[in-house]
Short mmCIF file of N, CA and C in Angstrom, two decimals:
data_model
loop_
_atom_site.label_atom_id
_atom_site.label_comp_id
_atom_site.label_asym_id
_atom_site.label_seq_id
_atom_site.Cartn_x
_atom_site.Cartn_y
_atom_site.Cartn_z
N UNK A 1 4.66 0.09 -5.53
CA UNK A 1 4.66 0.07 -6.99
C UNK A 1 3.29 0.47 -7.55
N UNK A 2 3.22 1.08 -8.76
CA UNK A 2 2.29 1.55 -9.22
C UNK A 2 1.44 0.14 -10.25
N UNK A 3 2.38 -0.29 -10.50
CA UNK A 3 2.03 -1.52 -11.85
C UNK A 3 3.17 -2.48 -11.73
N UNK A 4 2.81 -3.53 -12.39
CA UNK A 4 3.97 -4.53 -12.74
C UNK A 4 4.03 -4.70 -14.12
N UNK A 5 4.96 -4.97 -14.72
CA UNK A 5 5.12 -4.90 -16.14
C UNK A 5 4.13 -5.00 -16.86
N UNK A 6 3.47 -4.08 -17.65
CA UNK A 6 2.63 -4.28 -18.65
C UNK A 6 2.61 -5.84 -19.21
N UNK A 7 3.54 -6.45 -19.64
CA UNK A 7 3.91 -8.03 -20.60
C UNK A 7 3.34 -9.07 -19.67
N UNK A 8 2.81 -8.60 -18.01
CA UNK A 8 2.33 -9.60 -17.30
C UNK A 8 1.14 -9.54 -16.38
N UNK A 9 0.70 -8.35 -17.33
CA UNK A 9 -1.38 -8.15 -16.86
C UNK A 9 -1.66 -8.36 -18.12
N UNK A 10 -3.13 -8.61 -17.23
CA UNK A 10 -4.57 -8.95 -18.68
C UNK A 10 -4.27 -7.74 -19.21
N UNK A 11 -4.12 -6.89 -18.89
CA UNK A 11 -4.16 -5.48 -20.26
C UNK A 11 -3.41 -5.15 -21.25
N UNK A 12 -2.10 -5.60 -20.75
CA UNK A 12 -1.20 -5.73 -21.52
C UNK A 12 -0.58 -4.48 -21.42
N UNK A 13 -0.83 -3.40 -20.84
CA UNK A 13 -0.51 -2.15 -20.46
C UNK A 13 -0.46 -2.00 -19.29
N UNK A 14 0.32 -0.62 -18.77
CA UNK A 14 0.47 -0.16 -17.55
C UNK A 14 -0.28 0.33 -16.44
N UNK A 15 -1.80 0.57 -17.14
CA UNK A 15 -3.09 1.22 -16.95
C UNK A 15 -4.10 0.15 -16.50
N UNK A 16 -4.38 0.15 -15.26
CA UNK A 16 -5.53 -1.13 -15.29
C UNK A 16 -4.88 -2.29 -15.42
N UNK A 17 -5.80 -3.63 -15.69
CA UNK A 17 -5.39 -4.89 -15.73
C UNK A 17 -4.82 -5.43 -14.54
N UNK A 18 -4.96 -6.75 -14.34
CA UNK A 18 -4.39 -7.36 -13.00
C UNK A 18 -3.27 -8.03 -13.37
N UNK A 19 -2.59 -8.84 -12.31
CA UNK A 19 -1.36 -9.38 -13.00
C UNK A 19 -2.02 -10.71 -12.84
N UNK A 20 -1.36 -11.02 -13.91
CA UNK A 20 -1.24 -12.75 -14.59
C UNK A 20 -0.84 -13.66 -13.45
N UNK A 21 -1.81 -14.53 -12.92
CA UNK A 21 -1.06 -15.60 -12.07
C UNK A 21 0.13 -16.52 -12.45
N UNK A 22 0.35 -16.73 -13.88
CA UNK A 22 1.30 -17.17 -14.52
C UNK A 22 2.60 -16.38 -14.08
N UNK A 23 2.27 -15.24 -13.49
CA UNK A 23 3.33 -14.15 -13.37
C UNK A 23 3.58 -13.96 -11.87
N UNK A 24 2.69 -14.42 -11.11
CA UNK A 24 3.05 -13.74 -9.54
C UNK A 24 4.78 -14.38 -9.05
N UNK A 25 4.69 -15.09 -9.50
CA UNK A 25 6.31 -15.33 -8.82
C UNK A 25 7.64 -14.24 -9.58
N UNK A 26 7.52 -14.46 -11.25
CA UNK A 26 7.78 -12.77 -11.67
C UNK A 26 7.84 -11.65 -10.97
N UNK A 27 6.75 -11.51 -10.18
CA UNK A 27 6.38 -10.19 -9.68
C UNK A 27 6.89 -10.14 -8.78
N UNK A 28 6.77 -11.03 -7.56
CA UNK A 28 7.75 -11.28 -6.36
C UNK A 28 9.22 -11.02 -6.64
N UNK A 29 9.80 -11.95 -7.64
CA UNK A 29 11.27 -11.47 -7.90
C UNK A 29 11.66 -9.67 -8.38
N UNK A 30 10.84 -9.47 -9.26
CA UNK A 30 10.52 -7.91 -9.52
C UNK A 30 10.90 -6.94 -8.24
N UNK A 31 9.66 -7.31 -7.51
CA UNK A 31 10.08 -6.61 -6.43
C UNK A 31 11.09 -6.65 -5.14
N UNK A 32 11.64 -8.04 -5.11
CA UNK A 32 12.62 -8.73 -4.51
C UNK A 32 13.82 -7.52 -5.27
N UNK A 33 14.09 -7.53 -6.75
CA UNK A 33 15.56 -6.70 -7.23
C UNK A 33 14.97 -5.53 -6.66
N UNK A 34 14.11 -4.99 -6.86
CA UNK A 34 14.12 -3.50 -6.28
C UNK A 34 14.72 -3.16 -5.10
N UNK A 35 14.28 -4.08 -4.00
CA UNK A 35 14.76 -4.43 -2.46
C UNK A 35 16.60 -4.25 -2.70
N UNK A 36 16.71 -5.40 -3.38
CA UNK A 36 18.28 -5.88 -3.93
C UNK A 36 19.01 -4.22 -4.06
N UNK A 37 18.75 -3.99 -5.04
CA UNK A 37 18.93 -2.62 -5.82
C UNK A 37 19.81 -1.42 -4.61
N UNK A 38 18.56 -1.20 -3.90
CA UNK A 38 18.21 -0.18 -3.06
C UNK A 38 19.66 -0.81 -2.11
N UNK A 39 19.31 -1.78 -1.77
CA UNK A 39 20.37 -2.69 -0.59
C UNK A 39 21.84 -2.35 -0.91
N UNK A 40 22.40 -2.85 -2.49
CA UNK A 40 23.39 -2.87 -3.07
C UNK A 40 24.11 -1.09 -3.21
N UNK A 41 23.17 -0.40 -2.27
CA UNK A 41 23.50 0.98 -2.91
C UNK A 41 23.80 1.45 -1.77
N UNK A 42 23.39 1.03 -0.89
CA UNK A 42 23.43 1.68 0.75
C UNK A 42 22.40 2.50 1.34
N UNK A 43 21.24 1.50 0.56
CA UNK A 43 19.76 1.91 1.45
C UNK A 43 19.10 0.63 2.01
N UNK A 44 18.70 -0.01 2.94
CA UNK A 44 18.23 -1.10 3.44
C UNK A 44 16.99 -0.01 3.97
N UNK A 45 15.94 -0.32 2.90
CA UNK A 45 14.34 -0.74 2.80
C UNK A 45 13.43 -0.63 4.09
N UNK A 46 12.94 -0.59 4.71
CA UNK A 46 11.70 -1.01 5.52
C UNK A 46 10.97 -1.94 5.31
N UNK A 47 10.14 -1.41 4.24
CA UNK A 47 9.11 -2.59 3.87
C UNK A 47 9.11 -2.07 2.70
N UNK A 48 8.53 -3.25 1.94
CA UNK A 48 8.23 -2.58 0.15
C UNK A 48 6.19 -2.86 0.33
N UNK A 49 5.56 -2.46 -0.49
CA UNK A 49 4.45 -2.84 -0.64
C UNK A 49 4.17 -3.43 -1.83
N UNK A 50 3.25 -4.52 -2.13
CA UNK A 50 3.27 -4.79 -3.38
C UNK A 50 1.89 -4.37 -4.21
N UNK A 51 0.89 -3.20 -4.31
CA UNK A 51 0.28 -2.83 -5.34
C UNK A 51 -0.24 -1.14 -4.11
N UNK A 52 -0.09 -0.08 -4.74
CA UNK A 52 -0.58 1.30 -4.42
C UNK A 52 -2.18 0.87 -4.91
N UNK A 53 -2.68 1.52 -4.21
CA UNK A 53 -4.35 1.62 -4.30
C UNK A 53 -4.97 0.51 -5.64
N UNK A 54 -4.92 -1.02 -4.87
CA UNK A 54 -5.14 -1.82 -5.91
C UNK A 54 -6.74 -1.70 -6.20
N UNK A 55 -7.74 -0.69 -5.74
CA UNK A 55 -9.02 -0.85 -5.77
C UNK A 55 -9.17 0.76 -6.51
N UNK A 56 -8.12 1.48 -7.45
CA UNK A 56 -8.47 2.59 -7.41
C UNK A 56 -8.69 2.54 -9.18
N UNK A 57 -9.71 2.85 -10.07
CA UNK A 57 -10.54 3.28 -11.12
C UNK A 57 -9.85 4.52 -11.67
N UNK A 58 -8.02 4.47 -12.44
CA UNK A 58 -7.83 5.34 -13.06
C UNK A 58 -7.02 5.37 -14.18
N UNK A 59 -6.39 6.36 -14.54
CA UNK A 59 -6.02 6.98 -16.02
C UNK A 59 -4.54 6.36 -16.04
N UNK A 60 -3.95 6.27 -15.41
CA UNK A 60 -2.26 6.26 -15.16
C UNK A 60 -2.10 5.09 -14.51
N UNK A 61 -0.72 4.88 -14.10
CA UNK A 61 -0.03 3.51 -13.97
C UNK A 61 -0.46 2.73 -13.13
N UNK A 62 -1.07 1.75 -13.20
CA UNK A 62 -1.79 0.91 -12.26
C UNK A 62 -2.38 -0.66 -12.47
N UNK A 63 -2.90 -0.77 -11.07
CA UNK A 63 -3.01 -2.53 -11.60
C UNK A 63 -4.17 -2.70 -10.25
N UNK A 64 -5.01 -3.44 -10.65
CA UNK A 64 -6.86 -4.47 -9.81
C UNK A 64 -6.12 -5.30 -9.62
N UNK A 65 -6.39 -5.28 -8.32
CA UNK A 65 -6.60 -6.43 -7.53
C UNK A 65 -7.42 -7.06 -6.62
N UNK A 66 -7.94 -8.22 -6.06
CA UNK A 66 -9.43 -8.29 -5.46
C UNK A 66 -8.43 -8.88 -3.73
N UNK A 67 -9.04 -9.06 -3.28
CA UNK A 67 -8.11 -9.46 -1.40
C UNK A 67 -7.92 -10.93 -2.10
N UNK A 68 -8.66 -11.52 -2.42
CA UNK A 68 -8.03 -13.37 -2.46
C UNK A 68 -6.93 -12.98 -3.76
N UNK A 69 -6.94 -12.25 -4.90
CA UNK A 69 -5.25 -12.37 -5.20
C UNK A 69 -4.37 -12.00 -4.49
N UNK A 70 -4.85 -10.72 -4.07
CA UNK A 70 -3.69 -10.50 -2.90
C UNK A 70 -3.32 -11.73 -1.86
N UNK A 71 -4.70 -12.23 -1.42
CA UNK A 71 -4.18 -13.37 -0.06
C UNK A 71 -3.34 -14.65 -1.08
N UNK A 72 -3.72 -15.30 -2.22
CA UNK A 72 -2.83 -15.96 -2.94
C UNK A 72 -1.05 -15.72 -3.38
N UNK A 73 -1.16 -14.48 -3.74
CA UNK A 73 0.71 -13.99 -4.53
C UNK A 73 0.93 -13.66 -2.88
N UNK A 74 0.65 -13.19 -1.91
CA UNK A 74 0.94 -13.32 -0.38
C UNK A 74 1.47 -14.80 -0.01
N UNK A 75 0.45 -15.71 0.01
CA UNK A 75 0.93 -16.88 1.03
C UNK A 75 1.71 -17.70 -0.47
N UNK A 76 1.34 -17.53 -1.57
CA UNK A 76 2.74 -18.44 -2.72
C UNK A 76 3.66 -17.59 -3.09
N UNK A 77 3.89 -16.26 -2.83
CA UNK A 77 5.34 -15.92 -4.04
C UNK A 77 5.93 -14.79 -2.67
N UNK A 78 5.67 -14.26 -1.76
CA UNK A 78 5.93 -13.08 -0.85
C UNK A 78 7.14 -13.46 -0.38
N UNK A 79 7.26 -14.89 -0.01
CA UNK A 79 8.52 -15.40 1.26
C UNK A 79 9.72 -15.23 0.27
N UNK A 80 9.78 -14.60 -1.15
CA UNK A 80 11.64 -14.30 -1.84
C UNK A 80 11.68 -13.08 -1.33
N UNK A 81 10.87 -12.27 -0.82
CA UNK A 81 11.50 -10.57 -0.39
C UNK A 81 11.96 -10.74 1.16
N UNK A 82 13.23 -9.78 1.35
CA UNK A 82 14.03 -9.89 2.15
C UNK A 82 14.09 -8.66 3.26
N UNK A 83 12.92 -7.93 3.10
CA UNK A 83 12.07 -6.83 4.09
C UNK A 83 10.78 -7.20 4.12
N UNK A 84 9.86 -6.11 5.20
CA UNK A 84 8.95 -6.50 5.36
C UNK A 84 7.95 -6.45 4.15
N UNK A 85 6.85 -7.00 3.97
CA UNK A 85 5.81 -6.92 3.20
C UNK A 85 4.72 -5.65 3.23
N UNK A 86 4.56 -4.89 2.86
CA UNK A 86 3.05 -3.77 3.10
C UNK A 86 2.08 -4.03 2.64
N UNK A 87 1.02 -4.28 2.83
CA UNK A 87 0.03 -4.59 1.72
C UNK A 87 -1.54 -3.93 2.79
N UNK A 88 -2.38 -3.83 1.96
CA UNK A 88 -2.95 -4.09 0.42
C UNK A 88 -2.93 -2.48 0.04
N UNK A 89 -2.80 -1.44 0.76
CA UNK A 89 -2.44 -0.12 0.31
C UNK A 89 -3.35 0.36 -0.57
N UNK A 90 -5.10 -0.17 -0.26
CA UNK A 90 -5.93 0.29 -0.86
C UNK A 90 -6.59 1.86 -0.58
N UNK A 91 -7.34 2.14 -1.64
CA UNK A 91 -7.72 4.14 -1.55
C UNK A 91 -8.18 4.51 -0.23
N UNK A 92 -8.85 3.26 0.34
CA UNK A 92 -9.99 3.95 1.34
C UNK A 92 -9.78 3.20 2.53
N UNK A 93 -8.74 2.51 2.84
CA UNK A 93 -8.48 1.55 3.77
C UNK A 93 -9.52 0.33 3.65
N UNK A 94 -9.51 0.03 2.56
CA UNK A 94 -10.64 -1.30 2.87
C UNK A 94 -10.39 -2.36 3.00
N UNK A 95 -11.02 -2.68 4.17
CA UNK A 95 -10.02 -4.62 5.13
C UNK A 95 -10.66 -5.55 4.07
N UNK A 96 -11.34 -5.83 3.18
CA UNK A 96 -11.43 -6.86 2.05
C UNK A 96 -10.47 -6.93 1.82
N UNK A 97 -9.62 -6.24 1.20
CA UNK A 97 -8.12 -6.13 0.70
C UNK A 97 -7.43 -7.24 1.02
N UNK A 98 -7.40 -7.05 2.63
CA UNK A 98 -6.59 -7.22 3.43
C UNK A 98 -6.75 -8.78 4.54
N UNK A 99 -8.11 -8.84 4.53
CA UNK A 99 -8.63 -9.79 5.42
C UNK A 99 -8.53 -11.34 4.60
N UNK A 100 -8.79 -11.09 3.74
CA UNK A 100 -8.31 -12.85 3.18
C UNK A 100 -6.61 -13.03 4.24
N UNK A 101 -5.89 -12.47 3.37
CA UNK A 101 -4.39 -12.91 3.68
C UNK A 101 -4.26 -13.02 5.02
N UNK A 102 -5.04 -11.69 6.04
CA UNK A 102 -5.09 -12.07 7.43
C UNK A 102 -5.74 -12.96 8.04
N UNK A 103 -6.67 -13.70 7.42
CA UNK A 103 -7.28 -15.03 7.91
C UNK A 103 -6.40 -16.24 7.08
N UNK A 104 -5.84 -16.10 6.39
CA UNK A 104 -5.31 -17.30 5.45
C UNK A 104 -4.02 -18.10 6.09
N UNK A 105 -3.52 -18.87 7.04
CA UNK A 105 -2.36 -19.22 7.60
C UNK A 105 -1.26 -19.49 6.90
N UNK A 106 -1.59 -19.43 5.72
CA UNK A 106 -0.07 -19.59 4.56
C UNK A 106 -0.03 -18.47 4.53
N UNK A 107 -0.75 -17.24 4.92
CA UNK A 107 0.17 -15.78 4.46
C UNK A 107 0.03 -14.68 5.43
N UNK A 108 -0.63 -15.04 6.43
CA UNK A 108 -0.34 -13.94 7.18
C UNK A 108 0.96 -14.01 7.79
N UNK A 109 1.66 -14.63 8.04
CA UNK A 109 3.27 -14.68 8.97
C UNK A 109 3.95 -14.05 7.59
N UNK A 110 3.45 -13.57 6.38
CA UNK A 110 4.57 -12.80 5.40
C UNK A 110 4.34 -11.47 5.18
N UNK A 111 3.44 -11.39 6.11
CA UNK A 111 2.59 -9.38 6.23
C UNK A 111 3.50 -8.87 7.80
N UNK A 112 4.05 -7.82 6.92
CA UNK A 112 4.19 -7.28 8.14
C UNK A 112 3.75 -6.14 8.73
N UNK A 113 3.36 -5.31 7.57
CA UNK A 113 2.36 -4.28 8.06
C UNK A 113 0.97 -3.68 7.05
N UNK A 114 0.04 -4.05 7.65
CA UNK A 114 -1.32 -3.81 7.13
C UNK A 114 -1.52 -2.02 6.61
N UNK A 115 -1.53 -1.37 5.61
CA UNK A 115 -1.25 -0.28 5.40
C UNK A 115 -2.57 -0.15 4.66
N UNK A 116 -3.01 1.48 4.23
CA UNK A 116 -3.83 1.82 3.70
C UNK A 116 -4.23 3.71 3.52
N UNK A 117 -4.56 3.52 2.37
CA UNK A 117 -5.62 5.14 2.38
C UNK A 117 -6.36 5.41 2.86
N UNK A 118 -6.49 6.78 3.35
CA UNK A 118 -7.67 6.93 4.23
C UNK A 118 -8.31 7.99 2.65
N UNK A 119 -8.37 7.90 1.54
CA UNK A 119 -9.42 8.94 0.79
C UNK A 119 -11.18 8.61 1.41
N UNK A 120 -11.78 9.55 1.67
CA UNK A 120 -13.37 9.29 1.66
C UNK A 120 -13.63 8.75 3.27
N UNK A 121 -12.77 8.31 3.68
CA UNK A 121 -12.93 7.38 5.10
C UNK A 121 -12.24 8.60 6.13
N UNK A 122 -12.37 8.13 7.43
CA UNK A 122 -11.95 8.45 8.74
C UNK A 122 -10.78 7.45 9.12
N UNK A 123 -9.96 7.85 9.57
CA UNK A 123 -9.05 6.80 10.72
C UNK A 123 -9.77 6.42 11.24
N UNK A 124 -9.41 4.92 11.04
CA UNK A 124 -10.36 3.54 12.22
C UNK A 124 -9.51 2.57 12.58
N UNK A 125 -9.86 1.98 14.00
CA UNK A 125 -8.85 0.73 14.35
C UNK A 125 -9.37 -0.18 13.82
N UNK A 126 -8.51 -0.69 13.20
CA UNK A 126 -8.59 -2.61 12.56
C UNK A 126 -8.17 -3.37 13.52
N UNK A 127 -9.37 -4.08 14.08
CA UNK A 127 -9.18 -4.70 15.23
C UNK A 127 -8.24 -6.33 14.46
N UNK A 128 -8.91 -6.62 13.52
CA UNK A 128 -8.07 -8.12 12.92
C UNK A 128 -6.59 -8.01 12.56
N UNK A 129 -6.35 -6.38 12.01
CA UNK A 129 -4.88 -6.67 12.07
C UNK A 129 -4.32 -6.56 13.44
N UNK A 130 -4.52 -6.06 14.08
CA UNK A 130 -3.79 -5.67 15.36
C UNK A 130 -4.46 -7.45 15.91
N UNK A 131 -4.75 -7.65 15.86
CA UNK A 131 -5.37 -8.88 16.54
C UNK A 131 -3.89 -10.01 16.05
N UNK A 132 -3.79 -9.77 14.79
CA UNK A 132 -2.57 -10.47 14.10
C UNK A 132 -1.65 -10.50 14.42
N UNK A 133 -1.35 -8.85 15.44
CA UNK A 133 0.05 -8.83 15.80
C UNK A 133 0.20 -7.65 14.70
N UNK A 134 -0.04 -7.53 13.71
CA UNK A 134 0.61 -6.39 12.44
C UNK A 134 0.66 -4.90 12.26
N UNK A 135 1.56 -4.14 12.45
CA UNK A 135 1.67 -3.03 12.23
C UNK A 135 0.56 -2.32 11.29
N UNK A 136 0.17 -1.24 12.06
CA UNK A 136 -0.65 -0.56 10.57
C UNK A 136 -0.59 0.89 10.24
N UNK A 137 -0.42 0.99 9.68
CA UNK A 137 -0.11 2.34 8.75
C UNK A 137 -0.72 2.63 7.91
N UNK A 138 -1.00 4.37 7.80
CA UNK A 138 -1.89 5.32 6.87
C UNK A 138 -0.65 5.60 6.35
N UNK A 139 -0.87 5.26 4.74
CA UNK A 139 0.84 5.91 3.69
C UNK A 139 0.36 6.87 3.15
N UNK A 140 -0.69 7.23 2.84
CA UNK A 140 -1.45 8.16 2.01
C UNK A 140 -2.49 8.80 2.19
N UNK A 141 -2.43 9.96 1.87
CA UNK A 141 -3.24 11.03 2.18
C UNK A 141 -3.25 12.47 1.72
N UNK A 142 -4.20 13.00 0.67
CA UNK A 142 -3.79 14.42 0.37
C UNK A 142 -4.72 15.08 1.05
N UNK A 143 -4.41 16.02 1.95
CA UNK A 143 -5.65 16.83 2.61
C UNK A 143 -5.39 18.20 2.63
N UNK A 144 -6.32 19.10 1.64
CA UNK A 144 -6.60 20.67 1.46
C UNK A 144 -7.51 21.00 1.04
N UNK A 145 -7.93 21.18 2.30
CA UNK A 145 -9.33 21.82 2.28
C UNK A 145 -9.87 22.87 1.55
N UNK A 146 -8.72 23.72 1.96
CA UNK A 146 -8.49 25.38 1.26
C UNK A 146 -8.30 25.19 -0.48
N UNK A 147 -7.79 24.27 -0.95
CA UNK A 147 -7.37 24.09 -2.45
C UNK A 147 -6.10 24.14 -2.36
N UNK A 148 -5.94 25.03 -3.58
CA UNK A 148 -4.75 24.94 -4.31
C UNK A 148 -3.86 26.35 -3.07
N UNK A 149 -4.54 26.84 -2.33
CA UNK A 149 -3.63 27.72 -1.63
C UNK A 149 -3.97 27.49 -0.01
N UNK A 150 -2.84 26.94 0.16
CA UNK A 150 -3.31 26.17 2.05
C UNK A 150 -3.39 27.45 2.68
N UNK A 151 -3.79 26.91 4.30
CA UNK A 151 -4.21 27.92 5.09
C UNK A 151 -3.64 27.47 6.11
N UNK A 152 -3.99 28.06 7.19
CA UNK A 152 -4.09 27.92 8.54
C UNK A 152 -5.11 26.64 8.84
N UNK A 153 -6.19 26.26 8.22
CA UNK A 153 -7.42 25.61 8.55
C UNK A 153 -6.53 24.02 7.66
N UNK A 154 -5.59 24.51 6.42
CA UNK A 154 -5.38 22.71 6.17
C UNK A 154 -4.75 22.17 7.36
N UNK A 155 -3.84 23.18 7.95
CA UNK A 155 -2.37 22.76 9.14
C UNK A 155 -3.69 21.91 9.97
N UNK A 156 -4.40 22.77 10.37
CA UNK A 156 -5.10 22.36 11.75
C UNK A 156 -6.01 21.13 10.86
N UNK A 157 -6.83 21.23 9.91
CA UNK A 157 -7.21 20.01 9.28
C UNK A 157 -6.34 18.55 9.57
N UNK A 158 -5.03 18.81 9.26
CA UNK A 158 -4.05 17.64 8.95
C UNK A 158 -3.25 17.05 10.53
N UNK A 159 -3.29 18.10 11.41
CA UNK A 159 -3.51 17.99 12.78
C UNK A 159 -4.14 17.06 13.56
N UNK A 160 -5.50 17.47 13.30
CA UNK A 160 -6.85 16.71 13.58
C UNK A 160 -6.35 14.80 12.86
N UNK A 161 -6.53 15.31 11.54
CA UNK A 161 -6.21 13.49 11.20
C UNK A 161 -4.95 12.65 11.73
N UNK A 162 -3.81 13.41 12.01
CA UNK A 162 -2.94 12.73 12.47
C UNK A 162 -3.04 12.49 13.82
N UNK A 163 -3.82 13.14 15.00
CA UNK A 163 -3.98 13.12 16.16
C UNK A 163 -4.87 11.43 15.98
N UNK A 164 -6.21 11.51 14.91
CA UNK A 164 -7.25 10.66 14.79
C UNK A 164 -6.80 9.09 14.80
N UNK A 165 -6.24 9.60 13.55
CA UNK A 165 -5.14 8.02 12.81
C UNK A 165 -4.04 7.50 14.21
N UNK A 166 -3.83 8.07 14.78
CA UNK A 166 -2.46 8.05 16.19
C UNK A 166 -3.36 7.45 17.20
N UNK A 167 -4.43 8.28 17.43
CA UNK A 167 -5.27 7.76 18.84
C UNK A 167 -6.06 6.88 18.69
N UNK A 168 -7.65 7.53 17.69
CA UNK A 168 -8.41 6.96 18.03
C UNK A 168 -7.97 5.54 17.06
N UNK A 169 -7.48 5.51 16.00
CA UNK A 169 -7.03 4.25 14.89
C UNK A 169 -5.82 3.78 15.69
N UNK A 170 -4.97 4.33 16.23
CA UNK A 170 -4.02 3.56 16.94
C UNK A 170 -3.16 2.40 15.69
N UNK A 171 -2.99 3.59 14.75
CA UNK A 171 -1.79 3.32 13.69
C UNK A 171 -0.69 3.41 14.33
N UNK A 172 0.34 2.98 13.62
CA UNK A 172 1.84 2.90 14.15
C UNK A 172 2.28 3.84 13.67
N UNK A 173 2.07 4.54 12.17
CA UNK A 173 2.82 5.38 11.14
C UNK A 173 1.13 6.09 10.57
N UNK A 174 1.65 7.49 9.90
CA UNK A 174 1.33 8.00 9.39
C UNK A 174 1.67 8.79 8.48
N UNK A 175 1.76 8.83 7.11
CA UNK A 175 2.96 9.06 6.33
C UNK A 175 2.22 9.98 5.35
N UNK A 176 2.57 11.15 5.18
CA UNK A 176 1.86 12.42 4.68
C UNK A 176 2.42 12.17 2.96
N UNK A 177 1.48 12.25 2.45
CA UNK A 177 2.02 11.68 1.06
C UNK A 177 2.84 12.95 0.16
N UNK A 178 2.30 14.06 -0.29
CA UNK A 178 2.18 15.40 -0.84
C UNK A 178 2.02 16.50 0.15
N UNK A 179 3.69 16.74 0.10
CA UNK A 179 3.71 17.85 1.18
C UNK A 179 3.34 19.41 0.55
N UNK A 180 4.01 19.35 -0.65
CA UNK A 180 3.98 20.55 -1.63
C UNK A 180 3.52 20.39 -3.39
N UNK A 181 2.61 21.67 -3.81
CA UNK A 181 2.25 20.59 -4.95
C UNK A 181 3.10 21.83 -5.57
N UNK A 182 4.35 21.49 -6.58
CA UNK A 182 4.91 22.87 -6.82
C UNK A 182 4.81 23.05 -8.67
#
């Protein structure tokens, strides 16, 4: 998800703002019908995540978050969703995010896979999630080198990172975000 209802962040909008602790169980159910939704239709889910790049500084639909809210709406409101959990799905893979909830014993048994951006960073192994037991996954990633007209050098660019993220990070998944920008 990009945001949770504007009516239940400090901003009051879709842009920025965190969500209202008054609201995290809201938010859980929120994303619980989505699960529902998808289910009721004849798609059963993987995992849902609950905030896209909660550390990312922009213009469009979004929502801050710091790792102890995340490790809080984790170990109190996570256990109503009925797939796995993704979290913290920050820009740059950053284990702050992520490391409260994985040290916290009320919420790590509701993570099931530690996910993240690699913008600005390299594929790296997270030794604490894997230490956890937790799946980890790169969901995001735009890489063109060349610009707006790929080459031969993005293929082999995007090559290189998926070999990186696979071996030397020893991710489970790697999930190419923007295949085509049309």
């Amino acid at each position: 998800p990009w945001t949770p209802p504007a009516v239940w962040k400090t901003s009051n909008s879709t842009v920025e703002g965190s969500l209202l602790t008054a609201d995290y169980a809201n938010y859980a159910n929120y994303l619980e019908s989505f699960v529902t939704f998808f289910k009721n239709n004849g798609v059963n889910l993987y995992a849902i995540s609950m905030q896209n790049e909660p550390d990312a500084n922009v213009t469009y639909e979004s929502a801050d978050w710091t790792g102890a809210q995340m490790d809080t709406w984790v170990a109190n409101n996570s256990s109503v969703l009925t797939t796995k959990l993704m979290m913290p799905e920050s820009e740059s893979f950053t284990t702050s995010y992520s490391d409260p909830a994985l040290d916290d014993p009320n919420a790590v048994g509701h993570i099931g896979i530690v996910a993240g951006h690699i913008y600005g960073v390299a594929p790296s192994y997270y030794a604490k999630a894997e230490s956890k037991g937790k799946e980890v996954w790169m969901t995001e990633h735009y890489l063109s080198p060349s610009g707006s007209q790929p080459s031969i050098g993005d293929a082999l660019a995007a090559a290189e990172e998926i070999h990186n993220s696979m071996t030397t990070a020893q991710y489970n998944a790697y999930v190419w975000w923007w295949v085509a920008d049309w």
